[in-house]
Coordinates of C-alpha atoms and ligand atoms in Angstrom, one line a residue:
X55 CA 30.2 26.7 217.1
X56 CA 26.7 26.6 215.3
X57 CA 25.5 28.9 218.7
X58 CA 28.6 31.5 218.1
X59 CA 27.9 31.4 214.2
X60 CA 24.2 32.5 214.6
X61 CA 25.1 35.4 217.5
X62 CA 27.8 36.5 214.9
X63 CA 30.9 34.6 214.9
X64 CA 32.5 37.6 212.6
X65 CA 30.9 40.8 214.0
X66 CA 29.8 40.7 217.7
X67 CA 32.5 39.4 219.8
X68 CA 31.0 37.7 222.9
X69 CA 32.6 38.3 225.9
X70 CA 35.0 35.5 227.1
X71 CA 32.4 34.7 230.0
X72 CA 30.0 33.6 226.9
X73 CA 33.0 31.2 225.2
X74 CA 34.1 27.6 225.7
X75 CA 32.7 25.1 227.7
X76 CA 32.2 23.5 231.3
X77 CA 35.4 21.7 232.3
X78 CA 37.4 22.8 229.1
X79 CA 40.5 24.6 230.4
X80 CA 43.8 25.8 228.4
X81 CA 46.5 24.6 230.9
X82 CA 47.3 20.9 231.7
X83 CA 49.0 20.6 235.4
X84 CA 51.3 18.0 237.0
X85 CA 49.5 15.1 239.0
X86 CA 50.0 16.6 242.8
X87 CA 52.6 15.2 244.4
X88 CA 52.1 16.8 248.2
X89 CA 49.6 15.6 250.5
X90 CA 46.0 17.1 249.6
X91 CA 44.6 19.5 251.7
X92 CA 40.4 20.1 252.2
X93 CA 40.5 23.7 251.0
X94 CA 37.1 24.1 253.3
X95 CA 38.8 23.2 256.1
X96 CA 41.6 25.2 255.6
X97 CA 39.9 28.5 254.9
X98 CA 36.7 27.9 257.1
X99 CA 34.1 30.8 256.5
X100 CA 37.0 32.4 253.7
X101 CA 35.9 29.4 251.8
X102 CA 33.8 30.3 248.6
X103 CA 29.9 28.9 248.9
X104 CA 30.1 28.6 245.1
X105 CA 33.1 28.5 242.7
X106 CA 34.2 31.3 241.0
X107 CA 32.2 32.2 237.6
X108 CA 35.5 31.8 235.5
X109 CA 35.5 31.4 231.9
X110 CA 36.5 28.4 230.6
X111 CA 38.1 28.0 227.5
X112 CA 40.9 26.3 225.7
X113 CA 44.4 28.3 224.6
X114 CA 43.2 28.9 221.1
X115 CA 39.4 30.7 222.2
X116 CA 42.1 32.6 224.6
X117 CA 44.2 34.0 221.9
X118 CA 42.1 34.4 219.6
X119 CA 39.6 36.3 221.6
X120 CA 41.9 38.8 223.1
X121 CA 44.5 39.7 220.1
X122 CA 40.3 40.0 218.2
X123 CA 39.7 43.1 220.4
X124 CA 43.5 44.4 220.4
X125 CA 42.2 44.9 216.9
X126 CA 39.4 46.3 217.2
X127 CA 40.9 49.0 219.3
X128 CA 41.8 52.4 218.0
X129 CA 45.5 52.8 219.3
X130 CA 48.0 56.0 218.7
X131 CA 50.5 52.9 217.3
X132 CA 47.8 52.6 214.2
X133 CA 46.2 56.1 213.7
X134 CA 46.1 59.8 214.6
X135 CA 45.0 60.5 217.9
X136 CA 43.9 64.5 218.7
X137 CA 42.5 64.1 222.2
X138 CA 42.4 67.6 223.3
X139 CA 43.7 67.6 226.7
X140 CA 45.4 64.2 226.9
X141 CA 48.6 64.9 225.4
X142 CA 48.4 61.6 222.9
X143 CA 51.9 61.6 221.3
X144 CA 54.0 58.6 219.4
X145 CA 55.7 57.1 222.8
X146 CA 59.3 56.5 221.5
X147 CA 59.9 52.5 221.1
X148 CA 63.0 53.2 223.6
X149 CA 61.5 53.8 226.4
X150 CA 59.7 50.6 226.1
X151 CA 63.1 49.1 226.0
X152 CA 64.7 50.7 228.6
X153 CA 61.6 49.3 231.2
X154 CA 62.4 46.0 230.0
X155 CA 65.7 45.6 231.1
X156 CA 65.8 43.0 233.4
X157 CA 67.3 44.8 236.1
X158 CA 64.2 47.4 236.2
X159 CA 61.3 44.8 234.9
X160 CA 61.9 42.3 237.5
X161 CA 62.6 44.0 240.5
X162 CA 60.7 42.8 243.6
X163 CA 59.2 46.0 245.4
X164 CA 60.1 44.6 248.7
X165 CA 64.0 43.7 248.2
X166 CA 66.3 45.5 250.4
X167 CA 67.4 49.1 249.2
X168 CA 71.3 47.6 248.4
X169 CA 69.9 45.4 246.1
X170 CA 68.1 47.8 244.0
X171 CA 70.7 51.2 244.2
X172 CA 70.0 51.7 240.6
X173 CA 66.6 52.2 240.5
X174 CA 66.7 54.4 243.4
X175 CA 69.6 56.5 241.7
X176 CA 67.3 56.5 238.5
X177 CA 64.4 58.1 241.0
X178 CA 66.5 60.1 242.4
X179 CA 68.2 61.6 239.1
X180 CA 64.4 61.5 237.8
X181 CA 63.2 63.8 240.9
X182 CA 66.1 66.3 240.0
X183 CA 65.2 66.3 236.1
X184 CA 61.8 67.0 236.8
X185 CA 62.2 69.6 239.8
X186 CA 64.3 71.5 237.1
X187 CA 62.4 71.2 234.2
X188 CA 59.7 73.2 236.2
X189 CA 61.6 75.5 238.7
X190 CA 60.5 73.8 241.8
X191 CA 62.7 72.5 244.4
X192 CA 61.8 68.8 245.4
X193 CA 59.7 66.4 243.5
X194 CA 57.5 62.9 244.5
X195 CA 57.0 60.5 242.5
X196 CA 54.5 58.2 244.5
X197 CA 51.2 59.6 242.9
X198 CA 50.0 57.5 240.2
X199 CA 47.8 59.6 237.8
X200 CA 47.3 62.9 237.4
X201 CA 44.5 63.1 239.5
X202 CA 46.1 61.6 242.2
X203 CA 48.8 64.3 242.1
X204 CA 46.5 66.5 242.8
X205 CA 44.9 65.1 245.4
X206 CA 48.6 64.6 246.9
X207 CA 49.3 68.2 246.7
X208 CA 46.5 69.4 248.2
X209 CA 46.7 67.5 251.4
X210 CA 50.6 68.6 251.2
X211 CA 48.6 72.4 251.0
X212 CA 46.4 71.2 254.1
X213 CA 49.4 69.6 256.0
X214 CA 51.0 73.4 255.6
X215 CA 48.4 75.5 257.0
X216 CA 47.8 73.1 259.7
X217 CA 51.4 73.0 260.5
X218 CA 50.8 77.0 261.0
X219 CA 47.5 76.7 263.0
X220 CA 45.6 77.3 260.5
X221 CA 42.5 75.6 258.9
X222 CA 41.0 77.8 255.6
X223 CA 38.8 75.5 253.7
X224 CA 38.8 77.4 250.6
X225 CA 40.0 76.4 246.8
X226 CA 39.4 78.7 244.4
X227 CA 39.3 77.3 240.8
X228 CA 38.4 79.1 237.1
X229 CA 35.7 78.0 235.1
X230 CA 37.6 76.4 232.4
X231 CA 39.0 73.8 235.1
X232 CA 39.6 70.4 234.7
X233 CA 37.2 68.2 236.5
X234 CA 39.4 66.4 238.2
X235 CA 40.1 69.9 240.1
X236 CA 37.0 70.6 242.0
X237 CA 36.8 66.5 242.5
X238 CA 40.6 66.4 244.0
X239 CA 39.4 69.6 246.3
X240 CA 36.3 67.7 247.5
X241 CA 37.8 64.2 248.1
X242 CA 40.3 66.0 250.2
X243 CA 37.5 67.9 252.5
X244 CA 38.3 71.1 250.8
X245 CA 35.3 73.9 249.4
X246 CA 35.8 74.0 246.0
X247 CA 34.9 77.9 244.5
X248 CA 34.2 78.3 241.2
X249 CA 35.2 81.7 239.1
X250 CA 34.8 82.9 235.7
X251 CA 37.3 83.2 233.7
X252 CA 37.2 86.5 231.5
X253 CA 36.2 87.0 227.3
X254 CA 39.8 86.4 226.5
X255 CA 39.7 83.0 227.9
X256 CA 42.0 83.7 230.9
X257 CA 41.8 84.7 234.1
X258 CA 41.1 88.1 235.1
X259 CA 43.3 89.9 238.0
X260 CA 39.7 91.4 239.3
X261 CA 37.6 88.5 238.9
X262 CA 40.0 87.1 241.1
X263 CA 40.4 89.8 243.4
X264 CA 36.6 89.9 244.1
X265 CA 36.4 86.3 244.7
X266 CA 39.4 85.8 246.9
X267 CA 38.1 88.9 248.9
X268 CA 34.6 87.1 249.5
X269 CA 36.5 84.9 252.1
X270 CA 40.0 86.4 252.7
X271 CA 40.6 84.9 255.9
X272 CA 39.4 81.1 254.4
X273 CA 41.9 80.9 251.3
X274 CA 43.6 77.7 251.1
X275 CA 44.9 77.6 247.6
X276 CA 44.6 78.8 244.1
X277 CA 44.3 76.1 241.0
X278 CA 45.2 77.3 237.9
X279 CA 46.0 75.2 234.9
X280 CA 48.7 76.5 233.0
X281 CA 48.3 77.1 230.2
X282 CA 44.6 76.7 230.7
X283 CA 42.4 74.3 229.4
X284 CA 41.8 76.8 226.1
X285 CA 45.3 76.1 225.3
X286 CA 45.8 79.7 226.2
X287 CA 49.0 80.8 228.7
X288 CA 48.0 82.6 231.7
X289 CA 50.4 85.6 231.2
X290 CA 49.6 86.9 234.8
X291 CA 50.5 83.9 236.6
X292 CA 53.2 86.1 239.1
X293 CA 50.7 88.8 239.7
X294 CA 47.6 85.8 240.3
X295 CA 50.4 84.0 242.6
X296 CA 51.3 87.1 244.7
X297 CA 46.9 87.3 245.2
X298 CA 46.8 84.3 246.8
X299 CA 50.1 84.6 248.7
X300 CA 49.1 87.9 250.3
X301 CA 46.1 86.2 251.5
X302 CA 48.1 83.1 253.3
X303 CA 47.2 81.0 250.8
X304 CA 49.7 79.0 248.3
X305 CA 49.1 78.1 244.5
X306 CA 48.3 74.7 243.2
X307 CA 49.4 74.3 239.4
X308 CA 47.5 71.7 237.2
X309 CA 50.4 70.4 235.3
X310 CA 49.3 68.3 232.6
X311 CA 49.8 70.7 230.2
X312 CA 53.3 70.9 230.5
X313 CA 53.8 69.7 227.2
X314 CA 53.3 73.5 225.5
X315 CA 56.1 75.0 227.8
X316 CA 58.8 72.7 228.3
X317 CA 62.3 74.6 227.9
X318 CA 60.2 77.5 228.1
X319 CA 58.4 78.7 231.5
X320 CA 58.8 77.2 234.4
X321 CA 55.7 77.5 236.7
X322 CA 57.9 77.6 239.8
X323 CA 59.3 80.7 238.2
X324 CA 55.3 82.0 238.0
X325 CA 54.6 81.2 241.6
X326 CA 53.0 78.2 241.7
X327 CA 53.8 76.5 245.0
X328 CA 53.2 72.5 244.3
X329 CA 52.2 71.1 240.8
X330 CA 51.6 67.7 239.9
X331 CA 53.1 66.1 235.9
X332 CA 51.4 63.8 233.9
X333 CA 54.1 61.4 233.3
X334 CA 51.9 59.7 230.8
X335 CA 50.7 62.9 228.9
X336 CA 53.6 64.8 228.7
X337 CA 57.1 62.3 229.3
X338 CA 55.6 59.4 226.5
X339 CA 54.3 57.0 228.5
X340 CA 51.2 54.7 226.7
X341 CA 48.3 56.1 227.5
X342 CA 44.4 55.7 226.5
X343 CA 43.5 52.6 228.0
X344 CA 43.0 53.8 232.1
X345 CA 46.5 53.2 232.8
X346 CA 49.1 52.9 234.6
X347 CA 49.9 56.2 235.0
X348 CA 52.1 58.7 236.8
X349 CA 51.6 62.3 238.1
X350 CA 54.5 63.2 240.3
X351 CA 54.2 66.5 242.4
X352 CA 56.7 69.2 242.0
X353 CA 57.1 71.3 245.3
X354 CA 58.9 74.4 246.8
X355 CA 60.9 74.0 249.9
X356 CA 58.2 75.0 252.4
X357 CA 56.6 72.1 251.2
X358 CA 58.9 69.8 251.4
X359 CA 58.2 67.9 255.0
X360 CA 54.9 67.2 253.9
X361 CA 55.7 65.2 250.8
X362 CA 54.4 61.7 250.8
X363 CA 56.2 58.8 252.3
X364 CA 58.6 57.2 252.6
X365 CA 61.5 59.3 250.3
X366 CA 64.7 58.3 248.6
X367 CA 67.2 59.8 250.0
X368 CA 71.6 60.1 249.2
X369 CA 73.5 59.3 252.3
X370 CA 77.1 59.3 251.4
X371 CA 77.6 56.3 248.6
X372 CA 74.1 54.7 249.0
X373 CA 70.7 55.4 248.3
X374 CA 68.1 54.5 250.9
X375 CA 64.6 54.6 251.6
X376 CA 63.7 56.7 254.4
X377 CA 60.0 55.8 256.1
X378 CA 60.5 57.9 259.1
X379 CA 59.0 61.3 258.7
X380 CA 56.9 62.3 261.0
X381 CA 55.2 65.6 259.1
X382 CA 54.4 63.7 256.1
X383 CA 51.0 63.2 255.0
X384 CA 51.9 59.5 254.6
X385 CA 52.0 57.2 251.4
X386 CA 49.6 57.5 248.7
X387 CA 50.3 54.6 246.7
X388 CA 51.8 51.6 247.6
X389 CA 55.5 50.9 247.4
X390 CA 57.3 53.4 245.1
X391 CA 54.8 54.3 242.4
X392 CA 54.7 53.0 239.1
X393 CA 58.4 52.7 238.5
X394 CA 58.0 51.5 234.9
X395 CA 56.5 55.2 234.1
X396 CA 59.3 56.9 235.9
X397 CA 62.0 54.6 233.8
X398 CA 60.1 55.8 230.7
X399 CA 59.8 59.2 231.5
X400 CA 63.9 58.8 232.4
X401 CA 64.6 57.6 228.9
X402 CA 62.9 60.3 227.3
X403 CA 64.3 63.1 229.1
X404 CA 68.0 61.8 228.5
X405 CA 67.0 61.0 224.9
X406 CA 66.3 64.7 224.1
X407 CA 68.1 66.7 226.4
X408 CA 67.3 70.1 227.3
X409 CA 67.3 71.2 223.6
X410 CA 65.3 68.7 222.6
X411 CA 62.3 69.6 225.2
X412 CA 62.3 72.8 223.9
X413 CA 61.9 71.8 220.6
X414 CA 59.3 69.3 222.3
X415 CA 56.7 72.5 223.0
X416 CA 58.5 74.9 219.7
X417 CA 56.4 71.9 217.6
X418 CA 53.5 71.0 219.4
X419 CA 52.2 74.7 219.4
X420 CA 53.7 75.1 215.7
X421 CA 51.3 72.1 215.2
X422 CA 48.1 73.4 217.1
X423 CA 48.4 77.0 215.7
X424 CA 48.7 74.9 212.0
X425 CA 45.2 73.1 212.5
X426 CA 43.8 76.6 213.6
X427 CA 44.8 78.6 211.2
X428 CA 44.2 76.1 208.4
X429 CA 40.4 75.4 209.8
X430 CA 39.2 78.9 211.6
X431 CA 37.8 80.0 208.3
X432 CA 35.8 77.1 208.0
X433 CA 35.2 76.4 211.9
X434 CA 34.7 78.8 214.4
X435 CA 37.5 78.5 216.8
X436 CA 36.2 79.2 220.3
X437 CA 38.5 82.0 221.1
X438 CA 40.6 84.2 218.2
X439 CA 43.9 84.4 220.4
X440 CA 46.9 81.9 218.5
X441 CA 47.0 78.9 221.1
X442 CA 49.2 77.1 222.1
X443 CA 49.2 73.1 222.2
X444 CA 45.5 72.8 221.3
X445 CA 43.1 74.3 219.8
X446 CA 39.1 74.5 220.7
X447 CA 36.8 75.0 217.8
X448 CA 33.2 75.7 218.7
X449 CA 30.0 74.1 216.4
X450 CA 27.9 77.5 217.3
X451 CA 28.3 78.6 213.5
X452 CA 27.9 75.1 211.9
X453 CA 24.6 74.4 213.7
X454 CA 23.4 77.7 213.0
X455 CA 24.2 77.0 209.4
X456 CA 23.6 73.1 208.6
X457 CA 21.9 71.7 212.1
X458 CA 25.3 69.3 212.6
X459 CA 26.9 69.4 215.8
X460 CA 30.0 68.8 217.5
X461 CA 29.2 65.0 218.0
X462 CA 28.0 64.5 214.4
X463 CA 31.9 65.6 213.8
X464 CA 33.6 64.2 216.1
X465 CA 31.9 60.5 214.9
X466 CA 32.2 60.9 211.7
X467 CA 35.9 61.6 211.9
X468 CA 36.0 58.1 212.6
X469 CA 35.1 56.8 209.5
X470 CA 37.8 59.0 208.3
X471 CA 40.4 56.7 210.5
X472 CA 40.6 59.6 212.9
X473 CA 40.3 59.4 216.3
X474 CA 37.8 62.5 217.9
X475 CA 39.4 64.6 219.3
X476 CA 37.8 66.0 222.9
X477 CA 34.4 67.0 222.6
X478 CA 32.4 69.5 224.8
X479 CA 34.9 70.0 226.8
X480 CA 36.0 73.2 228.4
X481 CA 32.1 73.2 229.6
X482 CA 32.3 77.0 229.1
X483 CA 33.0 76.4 225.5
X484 CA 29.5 75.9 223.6
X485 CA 30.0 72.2 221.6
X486 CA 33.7 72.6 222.3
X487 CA 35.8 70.2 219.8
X488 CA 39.3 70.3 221.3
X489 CA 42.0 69.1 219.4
X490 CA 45.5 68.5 220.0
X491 CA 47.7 67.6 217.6
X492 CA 50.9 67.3 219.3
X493 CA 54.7 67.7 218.3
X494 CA 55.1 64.1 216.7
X495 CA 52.8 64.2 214.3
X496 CA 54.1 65.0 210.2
X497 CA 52.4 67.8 207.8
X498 CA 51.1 65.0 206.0
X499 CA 49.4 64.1 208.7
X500 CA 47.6 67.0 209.8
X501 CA 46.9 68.2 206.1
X502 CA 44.8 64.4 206.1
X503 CA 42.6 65.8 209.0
X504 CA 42.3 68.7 207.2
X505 CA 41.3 67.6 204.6
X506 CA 39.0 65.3 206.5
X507 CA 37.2 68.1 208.4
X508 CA 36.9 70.2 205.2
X509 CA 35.0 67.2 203.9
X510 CA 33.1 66.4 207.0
X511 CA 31.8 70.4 206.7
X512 CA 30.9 69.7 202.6
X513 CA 29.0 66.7 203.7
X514 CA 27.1 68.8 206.4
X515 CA 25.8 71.1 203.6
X516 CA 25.0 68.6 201.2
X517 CA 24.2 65.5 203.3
X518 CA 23.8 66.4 206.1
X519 CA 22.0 62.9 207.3
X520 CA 25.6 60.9 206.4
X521 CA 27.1 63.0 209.2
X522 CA 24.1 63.0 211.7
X523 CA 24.1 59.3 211.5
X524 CA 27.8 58.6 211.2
X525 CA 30.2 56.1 212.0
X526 CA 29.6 53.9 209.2
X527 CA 32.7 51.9 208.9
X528 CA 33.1 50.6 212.3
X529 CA 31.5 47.5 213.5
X530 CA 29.3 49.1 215.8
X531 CA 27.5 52.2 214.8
X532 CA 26.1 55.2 217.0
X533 CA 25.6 54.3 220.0
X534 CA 22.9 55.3 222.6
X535 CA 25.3 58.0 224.7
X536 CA 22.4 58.9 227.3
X537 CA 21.6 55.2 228.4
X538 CA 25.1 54.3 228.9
X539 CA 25.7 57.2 231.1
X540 CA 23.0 56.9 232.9
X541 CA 22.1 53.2 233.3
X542 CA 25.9 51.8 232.7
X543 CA 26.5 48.4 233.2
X544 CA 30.1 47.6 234.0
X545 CA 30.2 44.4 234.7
X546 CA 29.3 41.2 233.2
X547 CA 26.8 39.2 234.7
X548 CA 25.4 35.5 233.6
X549 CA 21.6 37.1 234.0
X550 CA 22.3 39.9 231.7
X551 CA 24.9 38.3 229.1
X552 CA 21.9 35.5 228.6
Ligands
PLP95 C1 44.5 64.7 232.1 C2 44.3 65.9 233.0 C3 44.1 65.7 234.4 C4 44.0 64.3 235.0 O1 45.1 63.5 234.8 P1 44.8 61.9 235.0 O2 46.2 61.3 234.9 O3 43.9 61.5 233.9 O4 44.3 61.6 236.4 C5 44.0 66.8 235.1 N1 44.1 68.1 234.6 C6 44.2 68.3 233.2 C7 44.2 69.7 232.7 C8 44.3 67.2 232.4 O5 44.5 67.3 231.1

């Protein structure tokens, strides 16, 4: 205790590694009542030279410890969330029920498919939902982020033109790109090529042209967020599409944006060829914390052999798992994916029903185009076209003006009870500040960030050092950004915690 007290029993939270004492341990166990066995023995060279570093502390230090940080977290259950890009919405309480039920929550992965026909039927119906919702004709739900649907659907996209004898090793990607693009492209042993997008913020049907035509014979794919990472809609999609088709290639859609068009474009309608959905962006699942996610691909028919495996499939009255298919480009993640994200994303979709999608989108731009058109006087929005789910201011004006920069903002926001929204990101946004508001938050709400921001910009003016050297009101205030990127340590170690 008197050691905790002077490191700060009340404002520095060891880690638990740093807690307790040698020996002390929260759980009491039966005397053993089997024959011992010499663990050395048994494992041989598997056996541990020294025991495992594990913290040892009673029940209490436990609790205490843990529901301490829950919080000191920042959570979209307690406050306002605006992460441009990540889709943060109130996750309807519902869902959460619905993955309880026993008869979902304690499945085990490996029982036999006739003791677990209702979650495959809830797959199943969930594939068809899905495919619909975007216009594409089959859907897997194996990938388990984003990211990793991506990944997916470009080896679907490789699997394709190998199954035609062909090899092109080409991706061509905008600009204003998500990161994970040109990472999803590489990791699958594809040459990620980078274009600009034009002034307007989209792509241009030249820009294109020229760059496609630099390697006609070598065009893989095509990834286009839509709408883009500006929040903008990419009105030429078909004409973009029919580009890349004419050159043998097929077009990958980023779908994590979904949330600005659902009930009213379907990318499969647009061209796109395979897409991957953010399960945990835009169908409620809780998000924030690294997971677990879900980012199903969407694919057209041609595509469909390649899909991951195995597949649930109908065969008469049953559901069954199939494993043999022998053009697939195998599983990506084990078992079935992260089932609880697919029960969620279930429970919402039946909740609101195809009207209540649409009004999904109809309120989350209503929202975005509120914050812009309530701010742009104030702060320069980074491109004057109305947006659609989010909106990307741009600091260029307030730095000219007070020397405070997108950061500065961003943290000081916090003290407001806000969390930042996304910050410098689109890259080809100067200081971007992305924020997306999303369809579940009130007018009161957004007026308070408002209002917020308005303040933030007064302060800038007339104290400017307040906002330079915000936040003030958290336990921990700013932080050294550069050193943590660039010599991060992720893990605890005795050496360094001492
Ligand atoms: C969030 C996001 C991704 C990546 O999704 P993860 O689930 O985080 O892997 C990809 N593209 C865009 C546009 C996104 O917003």
């Amino acid at each position: 205790m008197p050691a905790e007290a002077s490191r700060g029993l009340e404002f520095e939270e060891l880690p638990i590694f740093e807690r307790g004492a040698p020996g002390r341990s929260g759980a009491s166990l039966a005397p053993l009542d089997v024959p011992e066995v010499s663990a050395r023995a048994a494992l041989g060279a598997l056996h541990r030279q020294k025991p495992a570093g594990l913290p040892e502390v009673s029940e209490p230090e436990a609790i205490r410890h843990f529901v301490r940080l829950s919080q000191k977290n920042f959570s979209i259950d307690t406050q306002f969330y605006p992460l441009g890009s990540c889709t943060m919405k109130h996750n309807p309480k519902v869902n959460e029920w619905a993955a309880r039920l026993d008869g979902f929550a304690s499945l085990h992965p490996l029982l036999p498919d006739r003791l677990i026909q209702g979650a495959l039927e809830l797959m199943k119906r969930l594939e068809a939902e899905l495919a619909q919702i975007v216009g594409m004709d089959g859907v897997s739900l194996q990938p388990a982020a984003g990211a990793q649907g991506e990944l997916t659907g470009l080896m679907m996209i490789r699997a394709y033109h190998r199954a035609q004898g062909r090899s092109p090793r080409k991706v061509f990607i905008p600009d204003s790109a998500h990161g994970t693009n040109p990472a999803s492209c590489a990791l699958n042993g594809f040459e990620a090529v980078p274009f600009p997008s034009g002034p307007r913020g989209v792509v241009e049907l030249e820009t294109l042209t020229r760059a496609l035509d630099s390697a006609p014979n070598d065009v893989a794919a095509l990834m286009m967020t839509n709408p883009n990472t500006l929040g903008l809609y990419e009105e030429a999609m078909p004409e973009i599409a029919a580009l890349v088709h004419a050159r043998g290639g097929l077009v990958y859609g980023d779908g994590a944006n979904l949330n600005a068009v659902l009930g009213r474009a379907r990318p499969g309608d647009a061209g796109v060829d395979v897409m991957q959905f953010n399960l945990h962006k835009t169908f409620t699942t809780p998000h924030g914390g690294g997971g677990p996610g879900s980012g199903p691909v969407a694919f057209k028919r041609i595509l469909a052999p390649f899909q991951p495996s195995p597949v649930v499939e109908r065969q008469g009255d049953r559901y069954v798992v199939v494993h043999d298919r022998p053009d697939s480009v195998g599983r990506v993640r084990s078992f079935y994916g992260n089932f609880g994200m697919m029960v969620r994303a279930y429970a919402y979709i039946r909740e609101l029903g195809p009207e209540g999608l649409r009004a999904v989108s109809d309120m989350a731009v209503l929202n975005a185009n509120y914050l812009a058109a309530r701010l742009k006087d104030r702060l320069s929005v980074a491109v004057d076209t109305p947006p659609l789910h989010e909106v990307v201011f741009t600091d260029r004006d307030l730095e000219a003006k007070t020397g405070i920069r997108t950061l500065d903002l961003a943290k000081r926001l916090i003290d407001y009870g806000v969390h930042p929204p996304t910050v410098y990101f689109p890259l080809v946004v100067r200081g971007a500040l992305m924020v997306e508001p999303t369809e579940t938050e009130t007018k009161q709400t957004l007026d308070a960030f408002v209002d917020a921001v308005q303040k933030i910009l007064r302060e800038a003016e007339e104290t400017p050092d307040l906002v330079r050297r915000a936040p003030h009101n958290t336990r921990l205030s700013r932080l050294d950004e550069a050193r943590a990127a660039r010599k991060p340590r992720l893990r605890w170690t005795r050496e360094a915690g001492e």
